[in-house]
């Protein structure tokens, strides 16, 4: 199957609302051409963007509230309940907003919270966006993001031993077992996880969102400049597209599938 080092999934996360809390998952179905279920299903528009929910199209993350500029988002704790489309937001343990994101009243409840509490960071009225299965990814395709924990440890060494929380990278899959930066050489190759197959399509260029501690909301590191100084680029992690259905979960083995000989 693979000449790549043995590796396994140690963490599996989705991000129902762009910029808000990661949600851990034990197992999840993958479908061809899709993200993890409900991953980046919603975003909070930061002023008018022209987004059309009937004909959703990719827009740059600067159109939305996001950690690259709005680190205070990391101080919120949100949870999305699929069955009720219910988003709840807590701050310092207290419930500060909740609403069914598929109703006008529920979206307004969430929007009112951001209007009142993020006024200095808003370019216009905040608006909860979604549309026809659209994913508010940082790239214009539906992808699964993957972080190699070996690379995270290498960044810690670059920072003189400073601990780096892996969730700074807001990945869907966290992989243990690959050497540092092994993932960067996998572009164009196919990953096998049980019956699922994912084709690696792109390296992830890191932005200032990684400088924000996901637990404290402090902007306390300089990860992209650190990568640039040490490696000559700011890449860490990879994007992959699902090309064969399958269910994946924490503890599953991940292998690089070798092409069959003709």
XYZ file of N, CA and C in Angstrom:
786
model
N 0.828 -1.207 0.000
C 0.000 0.000 0.000
C 0.854 1.246 0.000
N 1.929 1.268 0.824
C 2.592 2.552 1.012
C 4.032 2.367 1.434
N 4.909 3.260 0.933
C 6.278 3.333 1.432
C 6.409 4.462 2.440
N 5.303 5.129 2.716
C 5.277 6.232 3.668
C 5.268 5.675 5.085
N 5.815 6.399 6.062
C 5.806 5.908 7.445
C 4.391 5.649 7.947
N 4.246 4.661 8.833
C 2.944 4.368 9.429
C 2.458 5.583 10.199
N 1.175 5.863 10.072
C 0.614 7.040 10.738
C -0.841 6.773 11.068
N -1.371 7.553 12.013
C -2.775 7.401 12.377
C -3.388 8.750 12.705
N -4.713 8.782 12.653
C -5.457 9.982 13.013
C -5.560 10.056 14.528
N -5.090 11.153 15.105
C -5.203 11.332 16.555
C -6.232 12.401 16.929
N -6.676 13.178 15.958
C -7.693 14.195 16.207
C -8.505 14.441 14.959
N -9.809 14.679 15.158
C -10.739 14.863 14.044
C -11.694 15.981 14.450
N -11.732 17.063 13.666
C -12.483 18.257 14.056
C -13.253 18.834 12.874
N -14.383 19.452 13.194
C -15.097 20.276 12.228
C -15.258 21.678 12.835
N -15.595 22.634 11.979
C -15.746 24.040 12.370
C -17.050 24.542 11.741
N -18.190 24.300 12.411
C -19.476 24.631 11.794
C -19.610 26.098 11.389
N -19.040 27.009 12.215
C -19.078 28.435 11.896
C -17.642 28.917 11.739
N -17.344 29.467 10.593
C -15.982 29.944 10.319
C -15.532 30.899 11.418
N -14.373 30.627 12.006
C -13.803 31.486 13.039
C -14.179 31.123 14.456
N -15.195 30.250 14.613
C -15.627 29.883 15.958
C -15.057 28.524 16.357
N -15.571 27.952 17.423
C -14.950 26.836 18.128
C -14.831 25.550 17.305
N -13.659 24.894 17.343
C -13.534 23.545 16.775
C -14.401 22.564 17.559
N -15.000 21.602 16.851
C -15.793 20.576 17.508
C -15.171 19.212 17.242
N -14.709 18.507 18.301
C -14.093 17.192 18.103
C -15.136 16.152 17.716
N -14.723 15.216 16.866
C -15.592 14.142 16.398
C -14.882 12.812 16.587
N -15.597 11.758 17.019
C -14.955 10.445 17.108
C -14.839 9.762 15.750
N -15.904 9.846 14.953
C -15.937 9.271 13.603
C -16.800 10.152 12.723
N -16.569 10.082 11.414
C -17.331 10.919 10.501
C -17.348 10.276 9.116
N -18.470 10.378 8.397
C -18.486 9.897 7.015
C -17.875 10.927 6.077
N -17.105 10.460 5.119
C -16.600 11.319 4.062
C -17.313 10.954 2.766
N -17.667 11.976 1.994
C -18.344 11.779 0.717
C -17.555 12.489 -0.377
N -17.555 11.885 -1.564
C -16.785 12.414 -2.689
C -17.123 13.884 -2.935
N -16.090 14.692 -3.020
C -16.254 16.095 -3.345
C -16.805 16.963 -2.245
N -16.856 16.429 -1.006
C -17.447 17.171 0.099
C -16.439 17.387 1.229
N -16.772 18.332 2.095
C -16.019 18.543 3.326
C -16.502 17.568 4.387
N -15.938 17.638 5.581
C -16.571 16.974 6.717
C -17.972 17.559 6.874
N -18.944 16.763 7.312
C -20.308 17.285 7.439
C -20.358 18.565 8.273
N -20.971 19.608 7.692
C -21.194 20.910 8.328
C -19.910 21.700 8.571
N -18.794 21.298 7.975
C -17.557 22.055 8.178
C -17.626 23.386 7.426
N -17.422 24.480 8.165
C -17.523 25.834 7.594
C -18.850 26.035 6.865
N -19.916 25.466 7.409
C -21.244 25.612 6.809
C -21.754 27.052 6.897
N -21.322 27.757 7.932
C -21.758 29.129 8.158
C -20.537 30.035 8.289
N -20.763 31.327 8.018
C -19.764 32.354 8.286
C -20.507 33.597 8.739
N -19.784 34.485 9.407
C -20.380 35.746 9.867
C -19.790 36.869 9.028
N -20.617 37.380 8.155
C -20.214 38.445 7.248
C -19.855 39.703 8.041
N -18.704 40.270 7.693
C -18.256 41.507 8.352
C -18.489 42.675 7.392
N -19.737 43.135 7.361
C -20.110 44.179 6.415
C -20.520 43.571 5.090
N -21.226 44.317 4.241
C -21.767 43.775 2.988
C -20.690 43.174 2.094
N -20.943 41.947 1.629
C -19.973 41.245 0.785
C -20.514 40.926 -0.597
N -21.837 40.955 -0.744
C -22.435 40.553 -2.009
C -22.660 39.063 -2.128
N -22.460 38.315 -1.043
C -22.671 36.870 -1.085
C -24.135 36.558 -1.412
N -24.339 35.641 -2.370
C -25.681 35.239 -2.790
C -25.940 33.815 -2.316
N -26.811 33.601 -1.329
C -27.049 32.252 -0.821
C -27.672 31.315 -1.850
N -28.316 31.861 -2.890
C -28.900 31.029 -3.932
C -27.866 30.587 -4.967
N -26.825 31.371 -5.115
C -25.731 31.020 -6.017
C -24.409 31.283 -5.293
N -24.137 30.474 -4.270
C -22.964 30.738 -3.429
C -21.658 30.578 -4.198
N -20.772 31.514 -3.974
C -19.457 31.486 -4.603
C -18.402 31.803 -3.563
N -17.203 31.292 -3.795
C -16.101 31.512 -2.865
C -15.795 32.995 -2.738
N -15.513 33.393 -1.499
C -15.057 34.747 -1.213
C -13.863 34.684 -0.261
N -12.961 35.661 -0.314
C -11.809 35.638 0.595
C -12.252 35.803 2.039
N -11.472 35.233 2.940
C -11.841 35.236 4.351
C -11.921 36.627 4.952
N -11.330 37.601 4.284
C -11.388 38.970 4.786
C -12.805 39.535 4.766
N -13.730 38.853 4.090
C -15.131 39.291 4.075
C -15.877 38.898 5.351
N -15.228 38.080 6.190
C -15.916 37.507 7.342
C -15.159 37.815 8.634
N -15.849 37.670 9.758
C -15.145 37.633 11.031
C -14.273 36.383 11.045
N -13.007 36.535 11.400
C -12.082 35.394 11.374
C -10.871 35.716 12.243
N -10.181 34.653 12.636
C -9.125 34.786 13.639
C -7.917 35.575 13.155
N -7.701 35.627 11.855
C -6.537 36.368 11.362
C -6.580 37.818 11.838
N -7.801 38.387 11.937
C -7.941 39.773 12.380
C -8.717 39.905 13.678
N -9.563 38.942 13.981
C -10.496 39.061 15.107
C -10.204 37.986 16.141
N -9.048 38.127 16.812
C -8.611 37.082 17.741
C -9.560 36.866 18.907
N -10.393 37.865 19.233
C -11.323 37.700 20.360
C -12.338 36.583 20.116
N -12.493 36.165 18.868
C -13.381 35.030 18.585
C -12.934 33.782 19.346
N -11.618 33.647 19.549
C -11.096 32.464 20.235
C -11.496 32.428 21.699
N -11.935 33.565 22.252
C -12.394 33.596 23.635
C -13.825 33.125 23.810
N -14.517 32.871 22.691
C -15.883 32.357 22.747
C -15.857 30.836 22.659
N -16.873 30.213 23.244
C -17.020 28.757 23.140
C -18.383 28.485 22.521
N -18.372 27.996 21.289
C -19.623 27.754 20.579
C -19.842 26.265 20.372
N -21.110 25.909 20.156
C -21.477 24.516 19.869
C -22.652 24.531 18.908
N -22.575 23.672 17.904
C -23.639 23.575 16.908
C -24.309 22.215 17.007
N -25.635 22.221 17.132
C -26.424 20.993 17.194
C -27.111 20.797 15.845
N -26.705 19.753 15.134
C -27.180 19.540 13.771
C -28.695 19.359 13.691
N -29.253 18.567 14.589
C -30.674 18.228 14.487
C -31.558 19.460 14.572
N -31.153 20.441 15.391
C -31.955 21.652 15.578
C -31.345 22.871 14.890
N -30.204 22.694 14.210
C -29.472 23.813 13.602
C -29.186 24.913 14.631
N -28.979 24.479 15.877
C -28.863 25.422 16.990
C -27.408 25.728 17.302
N -27.073 27.015 17.241
C -25.756 27.484 17.665
C -25.883 28.138 19.026
N -25.049 27.705 19.968
C -24.972 28.368 21.267
C -23.558 28.922 21.438
N -23.481 30.104 22.022
C -22.196 30.758 22.259
C -22.086 31.090 23.739
N -20.956 30.707 24.339
C -20.684 31.019 25.735
C -19.413 31.864 25.838
N -19.423 32.737 26.835
C -18.260 33.570 27.129
C -17.989 33.473 28.623
N -16.791 33.022 28.982
C -16.426 32.824 30.393
C -17.447 31.926 31.100
N -17.950 30.940 30.388
C -18.888 29.972 30.956
C -20.345 30.370 30.900
N -20.627 31.627 30.593
C -22.003 32.117 30.557
C -22.560 32.061 29.145
N -23.809 31.638 29.021
C -24.485 31.635 27.732
C -24.759 33.072 27.315
N -24.235 33.484 26.154
C -24.399 34.873 25.711
C -25.257 34.993 24.459
N -25.436 33.896 23.727
C -26.276 33.941 22.529
C -26.620 32.532 22.109
N -27.805 32.382 21.522
C -28.185 31.097 20.935
C -29.238 31.354 19.875
N -29.272 30.481 18.872
C -30.272 30.649 17.834
C -30.219 29.543 16.804
N -31.380 29.231 16.238
C -31.500 28.301 15.120
C -31.021 29.041 13.870
N -29.914 28.591 13.298
C -29.305 29.316 12.191
C -30.064 29.162 10.881
N -31.105 28.342 10.885
C -31.935 28.214 9.689
C -33.225 29.010 9.801
N -33.344 29.860 10.834
C -34.489 30.753 10.957
C -34.005 32.189 11.051
N -34.850 33.117 10.602
C -34.482 34.530 10.664
C -34.282 34.991 12.099
N -35.169 34.528 12.994
C -35.061 34.940 14.399
C -33.780 34.410 15.031
N -33.425 33.173 14.727
C -32.216 32.597 15.289
C -30.957 33.286 14.788
N -30.917 33.578 13.493
C -29.755 34.303 12.951
C -29.654 35.698 13.565
N -30.797 36.355 13.736
C -30.783 37.693 14.325
C -30.230 37.671 15.743
N -30.565 36.631 16.504
C -30.056 36.529 17.873
C -28.529 36.462 17.893
N -27.962 35.723 16.959
C -26.505 35.621 16.873
C -25.910 36.937 16.366
N -26.531 37.502 15.361
C -26.035 38.759 14.795
C -26.066 39.889 15.820
N -27.109 39.911 16.634
C -27.215 40.960 17.653
C -26.073 40.875 18.657
N -25.638 39.651 18.974
C -24.524 39.508 19.912
C -23.260 40.130 19.327
N -22.982 39.838 18.068
C -21.757 40.377 17.465
C -21.862 41.884 17.240
N -23.048 42.367 16.937
C -23.241 43.812 16.800
C -22.898 44.524 18.103
N -23.339 43.953 19.218
C -23.134 44.598 20.515
C -21.719 44.431 21.049
N -21.056 43.336 20.704
C -19.791 43.011 21.362
C -18.554 43.099 20.477
N -18.734 43.286 19.178
C -17.590 43.391 18.265
C -17.662 44.681 17.438
N -18.334 45.688 17.992
C -18.601 46.915 17.229
C -17.342 47.535 16.639
N -16.263 47.552 17.399
C -15.040 48.218 16.927
C -14.357 47.450 15.796
N -14.760 46.195 15.581
C -14.133 45.365 14.555
C -15.015 45.176 13.330
N -16.189 45.777 13.342
C -17.150 45.573 12.259
C -17.045 46.671 11.209
N -17.167 46.270 9.946
C -17.201 47.220 8.836
C -18.637 47.504 8.385
N -19.570 46.851 9.014
C -20.983 46.982 8.700
C -21.744 45.964 9.517
N -23.063 45.856 9.337
C -23.848 44.917 10.130
C -23.372 43.480 9.925
N -23.113 42.742 11.011
C -22.741 41.332 10.867
C -23.953 40.523 10.423
N -23.709 39.519 9.610
C -24.812 38.711 9.084
C -24.379 37.260 9.002
N -25.202 36.353 9.519
C -24.924 34.919 9.417
C -25.219 34.477 7.990
N -24.214 33.888 7.341
C -24.349 33.452 5.957
C -24.306 31.939 5.839
N -25.050 31.413 4.890
C -24.951 30.018 4.472
C -25.600 29.927 3.103
N -25.377 28.809 2.414
C -26.027 28.699 1.112
C -25.797 27.384 0.410
N -26.855 26.599 0.259
C -26.884 25.434 -0.633
C -25.661 24.525 -0.519
N -25.298 24.171 0.704
C -24.175 23.267 0.910
C -22.809 23.900 0.733
N -22.769 25.218 0.621
C -21.491 25.923 0.448
C -20.629 25.755 1.687
N -19.316 25.667 1.481
C -18.349 25.650 2.574
C -17.490 26.904 2.493
N -17.431 27.649 3.594
C -16.665 28.894 3.628
C -15.194 28.596 3.915
N -14.603 27.847 3.020
C -13.205 27.466 3.142
C -12.309 28.630 2.741
N -11.045 28.546 3.156
C -10.076 29.547 2.738
C -9.651 29.350 1.282
N -10.030 28.211 0.690
C -9.705 27.955 -0.714
C -10.994 27.680 -1.484
N -10.950 27.890 -2.785
C -12.165 27.821 -3.601
C -12.465 26.399 -4.066
N -12.465 25.475 -3.133
C -12.847 24.093 -3.423
C -13.189 23.430 -2.090
N -13.931 22.342 -2.144
C -14.296 21.646 -0.917
C -13.182 20.673 -0.559
N -12.580 20.903 0.592
C -11.377 20.171 0.965
C -11.452 19.699 2.410
N -10.554 18.784 2.724
C -10.284 18.342 4.089
C -8.871 18.808 4.415
N -8.693 19.486 5.538
C -7.365 19.985 5.900
C -6.697 19.027 6.875
N -5.386 18.874 6.702
C -4.626 17.868 7.450
C -3.365 18.505 8.020
N -3.137 18.266 9.305
C -1.921 18.747 9.972
C -1.121 17.554 10.492
N 0.173 17.600 10.220
C 1.121 16.610 10.708
C 1.667 17.090 12.053
N 1.395 16.335 13.110
C 1.855 16.754 14.436
C 3.378 16.765 14.540
N 4.050 15.997 13.684
C 5.508 16.068 13.648
C 5.998 17.438 13.223
N 5.270 18.073 12.320
C 5.623 19.425 11.889
C 5.348 20.445 12.989
N 4.273 20.238 13.744
C 3.982 21.131 14.874
C 5.124 21.070 15.887
N 5.618 19.877 16.151
C 6.745 19.750 17.091
C 7.999 20.441 16.539
N 8.179 20.377 15.230
C 9.333 21.065 14.628
C 9.217 22.574 14.798
N 7.999 23.092 14.691
C 7.796 24.530 14.916
C 8.114 24.885 16.362
N 7.726 24.016 17.298
C 8.074 24.261 18.698
C 9.577 24.394 18.876
N 10.332 23.550 18.182
C 11.795 23.643 18.266
C 12.295 24.956 17.687
N 11.708 25.387 16.572
C 12.084 26.668 15.972
C 11.836 27.828 16.926
N 10.823 27.668 17.791
C 10.455 28.713 18.741
C 11.164 28.548 20.085
N 12.204 27.737 20.099
C 12.996 27.567 21.318
C 12.328 26.712 22.368
N 11.446 25.825 21.955
C 10.780 24.934 22.896
C 9.428 25.425 23.368
N 8.961 26.546 22.851
C 7.631 27.058 23.216
C 6.554 26.093 22.738
N 5.608 25.774 23.615
C 4.526 24.867 23.243
C 3.626 25.529 22.201
N 3.220 24.761 21.206
C 2.327 25.233 20.151
C 1.080 24.347 20.153
N -0.059 24.929 20.508
C -1.305 24.165 20.534
C -1.677 23.788 19.097
N -1.868 22.493 18.812
C -2.175 22.096 17.432
C -3.428 22.748 16.856
N -4.384 23.102 17.717
C -5.617 23.697 17.201
C -5.417 25.119 16.685
N -4.230 25.677 16.865
C -3.931 26.952 16.197
C -4.108 26.813 14.680
N -3.935 25.605 14.171
C -3.945 25.385 12.724
C -5.328 25.019 12.187
N -6.308 24.835 13.061
C -7.707 24.648 12.693
C -7.893 23.614 11.582
N -7.222 22.469 11.748
C -7.310 21.390 10.760
C -8.501 20.482 11.043
N -8.865 19.718 10.025
C -9.867 18.670 10.204
C -9.244 17.391 10.759
N -8.101 16.998 10.213
C -7.414 15.784 10.644
C -6.049 16.141 11.201
N -5.727 15.539 12.355
C -4.398 15.640 12.935
C -3.763 14.260 12.887
N -2.554 14.205 12.325
C -1.897 12.936 12.024
C -0.627 12.790 12.850
N -0.477 11.622 13.473
C 0.735 11.293 14.232
C 1.467 10.158 13.520
N 2.786 10.280 13.394
C 3.585 9.204 12.818
C 4.440 9.631 11.639
N 4.074 10.694 10.975
C 4.896 11.205 9.877
C 6.043 12.048 10.422
N 7.221 11.987 9.802
C 8.293 12.921 10.178
C 7.875 14.356 9.865
N 8.553 15.298 10.490
C 8.256 16.704 10.226
C 8.347 17.003 8.738
N 7.343 17.683 8.233
C 7.243 18.205 6.867
C 7.043 17.127 5.807
N 6.836 15.887 6.242
C 6.578 14.805 5.280
C 5.355 15.120 4.426
N 4.358 15.756 5.036
C 3.101 16.023 4.329
C 3.295 16.936 3.124
N 4.303 17.805 3.172
C 4.493 18.759 2.087
C 4.913 18.076 0.788
N 5.415 16.857 0.895
C 5.840 16.110 -0.296
C 4.730 15.219 -0.853
N 3.539 15.305 -0.266
C 2.462 14.399 -0.667
C 1.500 15.013 -1.679
N 1.731 16.238 -2.103
C 0.828 16.863 -3.081
C 0.776 16.011 -4.352
N -0.430 15.713 -4.797
C -0.630 14.863 -5.965
C -0.812 13.401 -5.633
N -0.554 13.013 -4.381
C -0.681 11.611 -3.995
C -2.032 11.350 -3.317
N -2.359 10.066 -3.185
C -3.650 9.655 -2.632
C -3.458 9.028 -1.263
N -4.244 9.488 -0.294
C -4.225 8.949 1.060
C -5.373 7.969 1.222
N -5.090 6.831 1.855
C -6.095 5.799 2.103
C -6.372 5.716 3.591
N -7.659 5.839 3.950
C -8.095 5.668 5.340
C -9.305 4.740 5.285
N -9.080 3.453 5.554
C -10.155 2.495 5.352
C -10.568 2.511 3.896
N -11.883 2.619 3.647
C -12.380 2.673 2.270
C -12.241 4.058 1.661
N -12.065 5.086 2.488
C -11.996 6.464 1.996
C -10.660 6.719 1.288
N -10.735 7.552 0.271
C -9.537 7.994 -0.438
C -9.573 9.509 -0.568
N -8.428 10.136 -0.304
C -8.314 11.585 -0.389
C -7.091 11.926 -1.226
N -7.280 12.765 -2.236
C -6.152 13.196 -3.049
C -5.624 14.527 -2.530
N -4.345 14.566 -2.235
C -3.725 15.786 -1.726
C -3.576 16.779 -2.882
N -4.138 17.977 -2.708
C -4.195 18.934 -3.819
C -3.364 20.194 -3.597
N -3.000 20.481 -2.344
C -2.363 21.781 -2.124
C -1.726 21.840 -0.741
N -0.588 22.506 -0.639
C -0.049 22.870 0.665
C -0.869 24.012 1.249
N -0.873 24.116 2.566
C -1.565 25.218 3.229
C -0.555 26.295 3.598
N -0.757 27.486 3.066
C 0.075 28.636 3.429
C -0.534 29.265 4.674
N 0.245 29.358 5.723
C -0.284 29.808 7.004
C -0.398 31.332 7.057
N -1.412 31.787 7.803
C -1.637 33.219 7.992
C -1.547 33.547 9.477
N -1.824 34.788 9.818
C -1.672 35.258 11.196
C -2.666 34.633 12.163
N -3.676 33.910 11.665
C -4.596 33.208 12.576
C -3.848 32.234 13.474
N -2.759 31.650 12.980
C -1.997 30.678 13.766
C -1.264 31.325 14.935
N -1.174 32.643 14.935
C -0.514 33.343 16.042
C -1.397 33.435 17.283
N -2.684 33.078 17.135
C -3.656 33.231 18.218
C -3.786 31.931 19.004
N -3.604 32.016 20.313
C -3.784 30.850 21.174
C -5.268 30.499 21.241
N -5.663 29.259 20.884
C -7.087 28.915 20.840
C -7.747 28.806 22.209
N -6.956 28.783 23.269
C -7.524 28.697 24.613
C -7.602 30.055 25.291
N -6.598 30.900 25.098
C -6.555 32.190 25.795
C -6.981 33.361 24.917
N -7.028 33.159 23.589
C -7.312 34.213 22.608
C -6.200 35.248 22.524
N -5.041 34.964 23.120
C -3.904 35.889 23.045
C -3.175 35.709 21.712
N -2.801 36.813 21.109
C -1.965 36.779 19.900
C -0.517 36.811 20.390
N 0.033 35.611 20.633
C 1.270 35.525 21.403
C 2.448 34.871 20.682
N 2.258 34.437 19.442
C 3.365 33.848 18.686
C 3.416 34.474 17.296
N 4.526 34.200 16.590
C 4.681 34.659 15.213
C 5.047 33.459 14.349
N 4.048 32.635 14.074
C 4.321 31.376 13.386
C 4.659 31.561 11.904
N 3.885 32.311 11.108
C 4.284 32.452 9.701
C 5.689 33.047 9.512
N 6.059 34.118 10.229
C 7.437 34.609 10.075
C 8.493 33.585 10.510
N 8.161 32.802 11.530
C 9.091 31.764 11.990
C 9.308 30.718 10.910
N 8.226 30.297 10.260
C 8.350 29.349 9.152
C 9.181 29.946 8.024
N 8.907 31.195 7.703
C 9.615 31.840 6.601
C 11.112 31.931 6.873
N 11.476 32.300 8.101
C 12.895 32.430 8.442
C 13.612 31.087 8.389
N 12.945 30.035 8.831
C 13.596 28.735 8.959
C 13.486 27.859 7.715
N 12.404 28.033 6.951
C 12.166 27.124 5.826
C 12.115 27.824 4.473
N 12.008 29.155 4.495
C 11.906 29.871 3.237
C 10.507 29.882 2.649
N 9.535 29.390 3.406
C 8.124 29.436 3.007
C 7.288 29.428 4.275
N 5.977 29.596 4.116
C 5.074 29.630 5.270
C 4.054 28.493 5.203
N 4.458 27.345 4.637
C 3.553 26.208 4.468
C 3.607 25.279 5.666
N 2.431 24.865 6.119
C 2.326 23.852 7.168
C 0.953 23.208 7.030
N 0.933 21.936 6.661
C -0.325 21.229 6.454
C -0.685 21.134 4.985
N -1.703 20.326 4.701
C -2.116 20.085 3.320
C -3.640 20.056 3.224
N -4.130 20.384 2.032
C -5.531 20.213 1.695
C -5.673 18.969 0.829
N -6.765 18.223 1.054
C -7.037 17.041 0.245
C -8.507 17.014 -0.138
N -8.799 16.469 -1.315
C -10.168 16.305 -1.777
C -10.575 14.845 -1.645
N -11.794 14.609 -1.179
C -12.297 13.246 -1.047
C -12.643 12.715 -2.434
N -12.044 11.575 -2.810
C -12.291 10.983 -4.129
C -12.946 9.613 -4.030
N -13.084 9.072 -2.811
C -13.831 7.833 -2.598
C -14.452 7.885 -1.215
N -15.744 7.508 -1.133
C -16.471 7.550 0.128
C -15.881 6.603 1.167
N -16.095 6.939 2.425
C -15.712 6.052 3.513
C -15.905 6.740 4.850
N -15.944 5.951 5.895
C -16.037 6.513 7.241
C -14.654 6.491 7.864
N -14.295 7.584 8.537
C -12.989 7.661 9.183
C -13.177 8.047 10.641
N -12.171 7.731 11.473
C -12.278 8.061 12.877
C -10.926 8.136 13.553
N -10.940 8.662 14.755
C -9.725 8.751 15.566
C -9.193 7.341 15.789
N -7.893 7.175 15.602
C -7.260 5.870 15.740
C -7.083 5.132 14.437
N -7.737 5.592 13.368
C -7.606 4.931 12.067
C -6.211 5.143 11.495
N -5.732 4.128 10.808
C -4.452 4.229 10.118
C -4.625 5.014 8.824
N -3.588 5.753 8.450
C -3.594 6.508 7.198
C -2.348 6.123 6.421
N -2.548 5.797 5.151
C -1.439 5.336 4.323
C -1.439 6.088 3.010
N -0.256 6.177 2.407
C -0.134 6.773 1.086
C -0.265 5.646 0.072
N -1.280 5.738 -0.764
C -1.564 4.676 -1.722
C -0.617 4.790 -2.904
N 0.036 3.705 -3.227
C 0.962 3.703 -4.350
C 0.194 3.446 -5.642
N 0.550 4.142 -6.719
C -0.142 3.900 -7.999
C 0.087 2.475 -8.485
N -0.969 1.915 -9.080
C -0.853 0.556 -9.628
C -0.064 0.579 -10.928
N 0.733 -0.448 -11.112
C 1.513 -0.574 -12.339
C 0.601 -1.001 -13.466
N 0.820 -0.471 -14.655
C -0.003 -0.823 -15.816
C 0.281 -2.254 -16.239
